[in-house]
mmCIF file of C-alpha atoms and ligand atoms in Angstrom:
data_model
loop_
_atom_site.group_PDB
_atom_site.id
_atom_site.type_symbol
_atom_site.label_atom_id
_atom_site.label_comp_id
_atom_site.label_asym_id
_atom_site.label_seq_id
_atom_site.Cartn_x
_atom_site.Cartn_y
_atom_site.Cartn_z
ATOM 1 C CA MET A 1 0.942 23.255 36.302
ATOM 2 C CA THR A 2 0.850 19.852 34.860
ATOM 3 C CA ALA A 3 3.676 19.152 32.502
ATOM 4 C CA SER A 4 2.561 18.022 28.692
ATOM 5 C CA PRO A 5 3.327 14.515 27.952
ATOM 6 C CA SER A 6 6.363 13.760 26.206
ATOM 7 C CA PRO A 7 6.008 12.420 22.424
ATOM 8 C CA ASP A 8 6.994 8.878 23.332
ATOM 9 C CA ASP A 9 4.843 8.959 26.184
ATOM 10 C CA ALA A 10 1.989 9.994 23.828
ATOM 11 C CA VAL A 11 2.770 6.892 21.598
ATOM 12 C CA ALA A 12 2.739 4.542 24.622
ATOM 13 C CA ARG A 13 -0.724 6.108 25.832
ATOM 14 C CA SER A 14 -2.003 5.680 22.288
ATOM 15 C CA LEU A 15 -0.731 2.120 21.962
ATOM 16 C CA ALA A 16 -2.480 1.224 25.325
ATOM 17 C CA ALA A 17 -5.693 2.899 24.277
ATOM 18 C CA LEU A 18 -5.746 0.585 20.930
ATOM 19 C CA ARG A 19 -4.711 -2.476 22.900
ATOM 20 C CA ALA A 20 -7.332 -1.806 25.684
ATOM 21 C CA ARG A 21 -10.241 -1.544 23.123
ATOM 22 C CA SER A 22 -9.239 -4.302 20.689
ATOM 23 C CA GLY A 23 -8.222 -6.679 23.356
ATOM 24 C CA ARG A 24 -5.189 -7.503 21.037
ATOM 25 C CA ALA A 25 -1.585 -6.851 21.390
ATOM 26 C CA ARG A 26 -0.611 -5.946 17.570
ATOM 27 C CA GLY A 27 -2.597 -4.341 14.855
ATOM 28 C CA PRO A 28 -2.866 -5.468 11.044
ATOM 29 C CA ARG A 29 0.070 -5.156 8.396
ATOM 30 C CA LEU A 30 -1.896 -2.425 6.439
ATOM 31 C CA ALA A 31 -3.097 1.302 7.251
ATOM 32 C CA VAL A 32 -4.615 3.751 4.968
ATOM 33 C CA LEU A 33 -4.672 7.560 5.425
ATOM 34 C CA LEU A 34 -7.544 9.065 4.064
ATOM 35 C CA GLY A 35 -7.364 12.573 2.570
ATOM 36 C CA THR A 36 -9.864 14.968 0.928
ATOM 37 C CA GLY A 37 -12.286 12.840 -1.567
ATOM 38 C CA TRP A 38 -11.374 9.457 0.009
ATOM 39 C CA GLN A 39 -13.450 9.374 3.211
ATOM 40 C CA GLY A 40 -16.063 6.855 1.544
ATOM 41 C CA LEU A 41 -13.596 3.937 2.305
ATOM 42 C CA ALA A 42 -14.592 4.092 5.812
ATOM 43 C CA GLU A 43 -18.309 2.825 4.698
ATOM 44 C CA ARG A 44 -16.703 -0.245 3.273
ATOM 45 C CA LEU A 45 -15.392 -1.324 6.374
ATOM 46 C CA HIS A 46 -17.102 -4.214 8.092
ATOM 47 C CA THR A 47 -17.997 -3.779 11.796
ATOM 48 C CA PRO A 48 -15.240 -1.535 12.439
ATOM 49 C CA LEU A 49 -13.853 -0.764 15.896
ATOM 50 C CA ALA A 50 -13.397 3.222 16.215
ATOM 51 C CA TRP A 51 -11.300 5.646 18.157
ATOM 52 C CA GLY A 52 -11.522 9.251 18.089
ATOM 53 C CA TYR A 53 -8.274 11.156 17.367
ATOM 54 C CA ASP A 54 -9.019 12.880 20.683
ATOM 55 C CA GLU A 55 -8.751 9.459 22.302
ATOM 56 C CA LEU A 56 -5.393 8.833 21.361
ATOM 57 C CA PRO A 57 -3.022 11.452 22.663
ATOM 58 C CA ALA A 58 -0.328 11.000 19.998
ATOM 59 C CA PHE A 59 -2.752 11.994 17.364
ATOM 60 C CA PRO A 60 -3.646 15.432 16.081
ATOM 61 C CA ALA A 61 -6.672 17.554 16.278
ATOM 62 C CA LEU A 62 -8.286 17.886 12.923
ATOM 63 C CA ASN A 63 -10.375 21.302 11.643
ATOM 64 C CA VAL A 64 -10.419 20.999 7.874
ATOM 65 C CA GLN A 65 -13.952 20.446 6.555
ATOM 66 C CA GLY A 66 -14.569 16.841 5.234
ATOM 67 C CA HIS A 67 -12.182 14.953 7.638
ATOM 68 C CA ALA A 68 -13.808 12.662 10.427
ATOM 69 C CA ALA A 69 -10.858 12.694 13.050
ATOM 70 C CA GLN A 70 -11.353 8.820 13.672
ATOM 71 C CA LEU A 71 -8.907 5.609 13.588
ATOM 72 C CA LEU A 72 -10.792 2.773 12.243
ATOM 73 C CA TRP A 73 -9.932 -0.935 12.509
ATOM 74 C CA GLY A 74 -11.882 -3.309 10.488
ATOM 75 C CA ARG A 75 -12.056 -5.693 7.213
ATOM 76 C CA LEU A 76 -12.915 -4.558 3.925
ATOM 77 C CA ASP A 77 -16.133 -5.350 2.471
ATOM 78 C CA GLY A 78 -17.067 -8.485 4.940
ATOM 79 C CA PRO A 79 -15.709 -10.600 7.438
ATOM 80 C CA GLN A 80 -13.075 -12.289 5.118
ATOM 81 C CA GLY A 81 -11.869 -8.938 3.635
ATOM 82 C CA PRO A 82 -8.406 -7.581 4.057
ATOM 83 C CA ASP A 83 -7.784 -6.285 7.728
ATOM 84 C CA LEU A 84 -6.853 -2.735 7.881
ATOM 85 C CA MET A 85 -6.560 0.434 9.895
ATOM 86 C CA LEU A 86 -8.084 3.553 8.499
ATOM 87 C CA LEU A 87 -6.977 7.092 9.731
ATOM 88 C CA CYS A 88 -9.755 9.202 8.508
ATOM 89 C CA GLY A 89 -8.293 12.341 8.215
ATOM 90 C CA ARG A 90 -4.716 14.167 8.585
ATOM 91 C CA GLN A 91 -3.516 17.559 10.062
ATOM 92 C CA HIS A 92 -1.619 19.802 7.244
ATOM 93 C CA ALA A 93 1.282 21.825 7.728
ATOM 94 C CA TYR A 94 -0.390 24.687 6.128
ATOM 95 C CA GLU A 95 -2.588 25.419 9.176
ATOM 96 C CA HIS A 96 0.347 25.912 11.513
ATOM 97 C CA GLY A 97 3.761 25.235 9.889
ATOM 98 C CA ASN A 98 4.551 22.116 11.769
ATOM 99 C CA VAL A 99 5.541 19.592 9.141
ATOM 100 C CA ALA A 100 5.533 16.845 11.877
ATOM 101 C CA ALA A 101 1.850 17.238 12.832
ATOM 102 C CA MET A 102 1.194 13.514 11.801
ATOM 103 C CA LYS A 103 4.545 12.255 13.590
ATOM 104 C CA GLY A 104 2.721 10.676 16.814
ATOM 105 C CA ALA A 105 0.057 8.857 14.715
ATOM 106 C CA ILE A 106 2.639 7.375 12.340
ATOM 107 C CA HIS A 107 4.824 6.385 15.408
ATOM 108 C CA THR A 108 1.805 4.802 17.120
ATOM 109 C CA LEU A 109 0.908 2.793 13.769
ATOM 110 C CA ALA A 110 4.674 1.590 13.660
ATOM 111 C CA ALA A 111 4.559 0.407 17.320
ATOM 112 C CA TRP A 112 1.113 -1.182 16.721
ATOM 113 C CA GLY A 113 2.767 -3.415 13.908
ATOM 114 C CA VAL A 114 1.729 -1.563 10.795
ATOM 115 C CA GLN A 115 4.322 -2.239 8.001
ATOM 116 C CA VAL A 116 2.438 -0.673 4.972
ATOM 117 C CA LEU A 117 1.035 2.976 4.750
ATOM 118 C CA VAL A 118 -1.095 3.816 1.744
ATOM 119 C CA GLN A 119 -1.703 7.457 1.643
ATOM 120 C CA THR A 120 -4.573 9.301 -0.315
ATOM 121 C CA ASN A 121 -5.018 12.921 -1.219
ATOM 122 C CA ALA A 122 -6.442 15.444 -3.544
ATOM 123 C CA ALA A 123 -3.997 17.133 -6.095
ATOM 124 C CA GLY A 124 -3.927 19.434 -9.104
ATOM 125 C CA SER A 125 -2.721 18.071 -12.339
ATOM 126 C CA LEU A 126 0.695 19.511 -14.141
ATOM 127 C CA ASP A 127 -0.022 16.963 -17.188
ATOM 128 C CA PRO A 128 -2.535 18.221 -19.645
ATOM 129 C CA ALA A 129 -3.440 14.565 -20.590
ATOM 130 C CA MET A 130 -4.352 13.948 -16.659
ATOM 131 C CA ARG A 131 -7.644 15.268 -16.274
ATOM 132 C CA PRO A 132 -10.088 15.882 -13.246
ATOM 133 C CA GLY A 133 -11.032 12.322 -12.107
ATOM 134 C CA ALA A 134 -7.724 10.625 -12.842
ATOM 135 C CA LEU A 135 -5.955 8.841 -10.287
ATOM 136 C CA MET A 136 -2.223 8.884 -9.965
ATOM 137 C CA LEU A 137 0.321 6.857 -8.132
ATOM 138 C CA ALA A 138 3.310 8.831 -6.760
ATOM 139 C CA SER A 139 6.372 7.289 -8.289
ATOM 140 C CA ASP A 140 8.441 9.797 -6.325
ATOM 141 C CA HIS A 141 8.061 13.246 -4.776
ATOM 142 C CA LEU A 142 9.642 16.831 -4.753
ATOM 143 C CA ASN A 143 9.479 18.356 -1.128
ATOM 144 C CA LEU A 144 9.557 21.941 -2.352
ATOM 145 C CA VAL A 145 8.872 23.223 1.228
ATOM 146 C CA GLN A 146 12.232 22.064 1.934
ATOM 147 C CA ALA A 147 11.343 21.203 5.573
ATOM 148 C CA SER A 148 11.775 17.899 7.142
ATOM 149 C CA PRO A 149 9.495 16.358 9.800
ATOM 150 C CA LEU A 150 12.764 14.765 11.170
ATOM 151 C CA LEU A 151 14.084 17.847 12.402
ATOM 152 C CA HIS A 152 14.310 17.004 16.341
ATOM 153 C CA GLU A 153 15.416 13.361 15.840
ATOM 154 C CA SER A 154 18.830 12.329 16.936
ATOM 155 C CA GLY A 155 21.145 9.353 15.898
ATOM 156 C CA THR A 156 22.115 8.124 12.374
ATOM 157 C CA ARG A 157 18.676 6.511 11.536
ATOM 158 C CA ARG A 158 17.420 10.056 10.660
ATOM 159 C CA PHE A 159 19.533 10.155 7.377
ATOM 160 C CA VAL A 160 16.846 8.212 5.661
ATOM 161 C CA ASP A 161 17.518 6.970 2.341
ATOM 162 C CA LEU A 162 14.530 8.065 0.191
ATOM 163 C CA ARG A 163 15.677 6.251 -3.064
ATOM 164 C CA GLU A 164 12.299 4.405 -2.935
ATOM 165 C CA ALA A 165 10.099 6.716 -0.949
ATOM 166 C CA TYR A 166 7.179 4.906 -2.650
ATOM 167 C CA CYS A 167 7.623 1.188 -2.729
ATOM 168 C CA ALA A 168 8.224 -0.185 -6.585
ATOM 169 C CA ARG A 169 6.646 -3.420 -5.624
ATOM 170 C CA LEU A 170 3.408 -2.183 -3.909
ATOM 171 C CA ARG A 171 3.089 0.312 -7.083
ATOM 172 C CA GLN A 172 3.562 -2.672 -9.535
ATOM 173 C CA ARG A 173 0.797 -4.444 -7.563
ATOM 174 C CA ALA A 174 -1.326 -1.403 -7.580
ATOM 175 C CA ARG A 175 -0.978 -1.027 -11.558
ATOM 176 C CA ALA A 176 -1.643 -4.511 -12.193
ATOM 177 C CA ALA A 177 -4.911 -4.335 -10.055
ATOM 178 C CA VAL A 178 -6.262 -1.081 -11.782
ATOM 179 C CA PRO A 179 -4.313 -0.752 -15.152
ATOM 180 C CA ALA A 180 -6.240 3.049 -15.585
ATOM 181 C CA LEU A 181 -3.797 4.326 -12.714
ATOM 182 C CA HIS A 182 -1.488 7.186 -13.847
ATOM 183 C CA GLU A 183 1.757 7.375 -12.226
ATOM 184 C CA GLY A 184 4.148 10.450 -11.802
ATOM 185 C CA VAL A 185 5.951 12.711 -9.462
ATOM 186 C CA TYR A 186 3.903 14.496 -6.677
ATOM 187 C CA ALA A 187 5.225 18.056 -5.757
ATOM 188 C CA TRP A 188 4.571 19.150 -2.206
ATOM 189 C CA VAL A 189 3.783 22.781 -1.662
ATOM 190 C CA LEU A 190 2.847 24.489 1.826
ATOM 191 C CA GLY A 191 -0.191 26.169 0.684
ATOM 192 C CA PRO A 192 -2.732 26.965 1.590
ATOM 193 C CA GLN A 193 -2.935 29.218 -1.325
ATOM 194 C CA PHE A 194 -3.313 27.710 -4.778
ATOM 195 C CA GLU A 195 -0.039 28.237 -7.164
ATOM 196 C CA THR A 196 0.313 30.866 -9.632
ATOM 197 C CA PRO A 197 0.615 30.006 -13.322
ATOM 198 C CA ALA A 198 4.191 30.911 -13.222
ATOM 199 C CA GLU A 199 4.708 28.372 -10.440
ATOM 200 C CA ILE A 200 2.692 25.603 -12.200
ATOM 201 C CA ARG A 201 4.956 26.186 -15.366
ATOM 202 C CA MET A 202 8.095 25.913 -13.108
ATOM 203 C CA LEU A 203 6.770 22.611 -11.479
ATOM 204 C CA GLN A 204 6.248 21.391 -15.112
ATOM 205 C CA ARG A 205 9.809 22.100 -15.595
ATOM 206 C CA LEU A 206 10.875 20.439 -12.344
ATOM 207 C CA GLY A 207 9.556 17.184 -13.644
ATOM 208 C CA ALA A 208 6.353 17.069 -11.537
ATOM 209 C CA GLN A 209 3.147 15.635 -12.580
ATOM 210 C CA ALA A 210 0.929 16.458 -9.832
ATOM 211 C CA VAL A 211 0.861 19.261 -7.268
ATOM 212 C CA GLY A 212 -0.533 19.134 -3.591
ATOM 213 C CA MET A 213 -0.422 20.198 0.132
ATOM 214 C CA SER A 214 0.079 16.924 1.975
ATOM 215 C CA THR A 215 1.631 13.459 1.802
ATOM 216 C CA VAL A 216 5.307 14.076 1.644
ATOM 217 C CA PRO A 217 5.979 14.799 5.472
ATOM 218 C CA GLU A 218 4.063 11.496 6.477
ATOM 219 C CA THR A 219 5.797 9.605 3.621
ATOM 220 C CA ILE A 220 9.278 10.691 5.225
ATOM 221 C CA LEU A 221 7.867 9.791 8.566
ATOM 222 C CA ALA A 222 6.810 6.713 7.789
ATOM 223 C CA ARG A 223 9.964 5.778 5.910
ATOM 224 C CA HIS A 224 11.752 6.701 9.034
ATOM 225 C CA ALA A 225 9.712 4.337 10.975
ATOM 226 C CA GLY A 226 10.518 1.442 8.611
ATOM 227 C CA LEU A 227 7.271 1.436 6.706
ATOM 228 C CA ARG A 228 6.724 0.841 3.134
ATOM 229 C CA VAL A 229 4.672 3.414 1.442
ATOM 230 C CA LEU A 230 2.208 3.724 -1.502
ATOM 231 C CA ALA A 231 0.275 7.195 -2.367
ATOM 232 C CA LEU A 232 -2.791 7.715 -4.465
ATOM 233 C CA SER A 233 -3.786 11.254 -5.672
ATOM 234 C CA LEU A 234 -7.302 12.016 -6.903
ATOM 235 C CA ILE A 235 -6.904 14.777 -9.629
ATOM 236 C CA THR A 236 -9.317 17.276 -8.659
ATOM 237 C CA ASN A 237 -8.545 20.135 -10.936
ATOM 238 C CA MET A 238 -5.675 21.158 -13.666
ATOM 239 C CA GLY A 239 -2.989 23.246 -12.135
ATOM 240 C CA CYS A 240 -3.884 27.031 -12.167
ATOM 241 C CA GLY A 241 -3.673 28.270 -15.752
ATOM 242 C CA LEU A 242 -3.535 25.213 -17.485
ATOM 243 C CA ASP A 243 -7.203 25.368 -18.437
ATOM 244 C CA GLY A 244 -6.606 28.890 -19.857
ATOM 245 C CA PRO A 245 -7.732 32.290 -18.583
ATOM 246 C CA THR A 246 -11.290 31.611 -18.478
ATOM 247 C CA ALA A 247 -11.370 28.591 -16.173
ATOM 248 C CA ALA A 248 -13.231 28.971 -12.874
ATOM 249 C CA PRO A 249 -11.010 30.126 -9.995
ATOM 250 C CA LEU A 250 -9.839 27.455 -7.806
ATOM 251 C CA SER A 251 -10.939 27.063 -4.210
ATOM 252 C CA HIS A 252 -11.256 24.589 -1.441
ATOM 253 C CA GLU A 253 -14.990 24.365 -2.165
ATOM 254 C CA HIS A 254 -13.955 23.517 -5.961
ATOM 255 C CA THR A 255 -11.621 21.023 -4.722
ATOM 256 C CA LEU A 256 -14.306 19.379 -2.465
ATOM 257 C CA ALA A 257 -16.959 19.257 -4.998
ATOM 258 C CA ALA A 258 -14.792 17.617 -7.385
ATOM 259 C CA ALA A 259 -13.873 15.141 -4.925
ATOM 260 C CA GLN A 260 -17.500 14.755 -4.168
ATOM 261 C CA ARG A 261 -18.108 13.973 -7.926
ATOM 262 C CA ASP A 262 -15.307 11.425 -8.406
ATOM 263 C CA GLY A 263 -14.673 10.231 -4.964
ATOM 264 C CA GLN A 264 -16.701 7.106 -5.038
ATOM 265 C CA ALA A 265 -14.852 5.786 -8.438
ATOM 266 C CA ALA A 266 -11.610 6.658 -6.482
ATOM 267 C CA VAL A 267 -12.730 4.697 -3.519
ATOM 268 C CA GLN A 268 -13.657 1.753 -5.844
ATOM 269 C CA ALA A 269 -10.157 1.964 -7.406
ATOM 270 C CA LEU A 270 -8.656 2.108 -3.936
ATOM 271 C CA VAL A 271 -10.471 -1.135 -2.986
ATOM 272 C CA GLN A 272 -9.094 -3.149 -5.693
ATOM 273 C CA VAL A 273 -5.620 -1.903 -4.923
ATOM 274 C CA LEU A 274 -6.054 -2.673 -0.946
ATOM 275 C CA LYS A 275 -7.255 -6.467 -1.964
ATOM 276 C CA ALA A 276 -4.397 -6.756 -4.251
ATOM 277 C CA LEU A 277 -1.895 -5.793 -1.765
ATOM 278 C CA ALA A 278 -3.517 -7.815 0.844
ATOM 279 C CA ASP A 279 -3.280 -10.791 -1.576
ATOM 280 C CA ASP A 280 0.392 -9.974 -2.000
ATOM 281 C CA ASP A 281 1.109 -9.756 1.757
ATOM 282 C CA ALA A 282 -0.539 -12.996 2.436
ATOM 283 C CA GLY A 283 1.970 -14.655 -0.441
ATOM 284 C CA ALA A 284 5.155 -12.718 0.574
HETATM 285 N N1 LIG B 1 -2.544 22.715 -5.930
HETATM 286 C C1 LIG B 1 -2.203 22.345 -4.758
HETATM 287 N N2 LIG B 1 -2.918 21.504 -3.700
HETATM 288 C C2 LIG B 1 -4.138 21.262 -4.486
HETATM 289 C C3 LIG B 1 -4.552 21.367 -5.650
HETATM 290 C C4 LIG B 1 -3.701 22.485 -6.488
HETATM 291 O O1 LIG B 1 -4.092 22.825 -7.712
HETATM 292 N N3 LIG B 1 -5.790 20.709 -6.120
HETATM 293 C C5 LIG B 1 -5.933 19.881 -5.095
HETATM 294 N N4 LIG B 1 -4.799 20.112 -3.798
#
């Protein structure tokens, strides 16, 4: 029987695979994790290098529809554009209960030199004024799953300060680039079932503006690894019950259809945000 590799070994071998194909010792400063609805950004990369997640031992296997399971490295919108890594898809805790599913991927990015992680997701709105198609920057989050991806870490660094889980300066740059962005608190629920109307009312009372099934574990992992984080939600539906009893039932197909309808505009806004962040990095 062959022993499975230790997590550190899997990161080292993933890093070796990135170095071998790119011929570079370090990657770019910026990485983007593409969630449901945001995959169109991959088409905006100029002649990217690509690795399947299955070629990178620290990366997870994916089986949610609409996720490509590829890591790309390229420049956005042509040879002079911002240099970035794109993670096309994430593994979700609702698949198996493992909230640290993206740990190896994030440790690999950190070891590769990435300093900023921009996350994207699809989410339900808890704010009657924030309708499907809107985009929301996370100003903060509620970890309602009350589970941590840092559970098996040791040492004092695991006690991570999350006062600014989502970097205020990056958010300010993003809002300046795309003034229509909403901003609010993202509540993480495990799923995969959608919420009940009573749960949606509870989340509103807790002070959240959006609800979703991802992002928070990766934010915690990234902050622990020393990365700055920005998170952008594409609102695909109103929270269950907010559109009245006659609203169409929620389903994954509904989320994908809404993401399909509004994904292109979302990607365009994300491109503007990424260009602004890259300019900021150049000047920092
Ligand atoms: N709830 C939880 N996750 C979601 C939703 C929702 O209403 N919409 C998209 N992801």
